[in-house]
């Protein structure tokens, strides 16, 4: 077998000689299994599994992960062939400087398939070394699906988790020592609380005894969590071929991620003691209240994306990276984020913290290795404006009496972007820079109807006064806002978008 065709595996690690590549020490494979993870996706492998791997290498957590593949599609063969090893390529911008790191991660010990390995999964549930459950499920997610949880396996993820907890309870008893720390990473608010409520409801529906239900409720910690890292996944074929030529081994599980990482977990000192891997990386934050991280992400990351999306797209930029390379746009988005959104976050947060987060966001936007399309960001544009932007705008007017200039431009560009007509396929399409684009938005018809009026002032008044679009507030009551949006919209229509950015 040639070096080029060598498959990444425990047996071949000694033959891998790549400068700068982090290769696991053999002693890491002897660590006990402490984590049960539902999901094999790239986000889990690029964030929680990476954190645990880093901690293991530092001698902190000292535990490996048993992964459950819940869906029936595909197999675990790729993991089996590679002893669950995979390469994580981290590339991005941190504090304005390029960061590149390649790691062979060894935190996963084995991958089991729920459909055929359910007995083995329940056997691991009885293992006293098990401490933590992590999830990021795609089958039905965190939803109540009624059914028999005694099936092998139960249909839903909460059903599977309930069966795991019951097997553990029967084997190890009802004391605090047998309880687990359960950290779902599904992208819904209050994911831990919702998962716990569903598990308890399923336990009641399936007539489990009260002692077991009390044990689940009192001695198992269901933690809300928030994850934030772009993990695009497996590189394209050309990139893989180039990387294999450089490193001399093939890796069918190779993934890439940005440098930035955040896993905010709501928990107390007990949770901190169990999730000791948090000590290995500042990206893991365990606090009694993680709402501040949700607000920072929602406003400064998502909100900045949303308010700058139409400005960038109408300027002719296809990707975030491309827009950030333009000096005029870079000034606009910096002023928008630092000077307007950060001071108006509807949550008590210091400007120092907000500005630090904003700087990290702009570093992420400048990442030359991420191809993030503006047209993809525009999906369900109006609902994103309602959820991410309107609360910031309203907060601005609680302390100010004049419209925020850059937010106003973002709003005007958004209204121009939503200028569409319905085509023969029933799609709403717009035109910019002589190019046609499709608008994917449940409220597209409202904007198309408003744009039938040729008077720009009427269009703006109609849309800003539509309380259903914005979840309650009538935006025309905000001092100077309607006039400022209309003025910028006219400028965009007659002179283009870049000039107002200046």
PDB file of C-alpha atoms in Angstrom, residues 33 37 39-40 45 65-70 75-80 83-84 108-114 116-117 121 253:
ATOM      1  CA  UNK A  33     -16.038   5.879  27.727  1.00  0.00           C
ATOM      2  CA  UNK A  37     -23.744  11.144  21.919  1.00  0.00           C
ATOM      3  CA  UNK A  39     -25.786  12.161  16.272  1.00  0.00           C
ATOM      4  CA  UNK A  40     -22.810  11.803  13.924  1.00  0.00           C
ATOM      5  CA  UNK A  45     -17.624  16.488  15.511  1.00  0.00           C
ATOM      6  CA  UNK A  65     -17.505   9.237  23.348  1.00  0.00           C
ATOM      7  CA  UNK A  66     -19.836   6.455  22.247  1.00  0.00           C
ATOM      8  CA  UNK A  67     -21.836   7.813  19.323  1.00  0.00           C
ATOM      9  CA  UNK A  68     -25.328   6.643  18.389  1.00  0.00           C
ATOM     10  CA  UNK A  69     -26.318   6.855  14.749  1.00  0.00           C
ATOM     11  CA  UNK A  70     -30.076   7.135  15.064  1.00  0.00           C
ATOM     12  CA  UNK A  75     -23.988   2.900   7.966  1.00  0.00           C
ATOM     13  CA  UNK A  76     -21.197   3.350  10.470  1.00  0.00           C
ATOM     14  CA  UNK A  77     -18.675   1.661   8.153  1.00  0.00           C
ATOM     15  CA  UNK A  78     -16.603   4.817   7.551  1.00  0.00           C
ATOM     16  CA  UNK A  79     -16.169   5.251  11.305  1.00  0.00           C
ATOM     17  CA  UNK A  80     -15.386   1.541  11.764  1.00  0.00           C
ATOM     18  CA  UNK A  83     -11.350   3.508  14.247  1.00  0.00           C
ATOM     19  CA  UNK A  84     -13.592   6.626  14.490  1.00  0.00           C
ATOM     20  CA  UNK A 108     -14.891   9.075  19.587  1.00  0.00           C
ATOM     21  CA  UNK A 109     -14.291   5.484  20.643  1.00  0.00           C
ATOM     22  CA  UNK A 110     -17.005   3.757  18.590  1.00  0.00           C
ATOM     23  CA  UNK A 111     -20.190   4.402  16.606  1.00  0.00           C
ATOM     24  CA  UNK A 112     -23.290   2.275  17.180  1.00  0.00           C
ATOM     25  CA  UNK A 113     -26.391   2.189  15.012  1.00  0.00           C
ATOM     26  CA  UNK A 114     -29.657   2.390  16.939  1.00  0.00           C
ATOM     27  CA  UNK A 116     -29.013  -2.939  15.018  1.00  0.00           C
ATOM     28  CA  UNK A 117     -26.977  -2.115  18.136  1.00  0.00           C
ATOM     29  CA  UNK A 121     -26.414   1.038  23.612  1.00  0.00           C
ATOM     30  CA  UNK A 253     -14.406  11.620   7.674  1.00  0.00           C
TER      31      UNK A 253
END
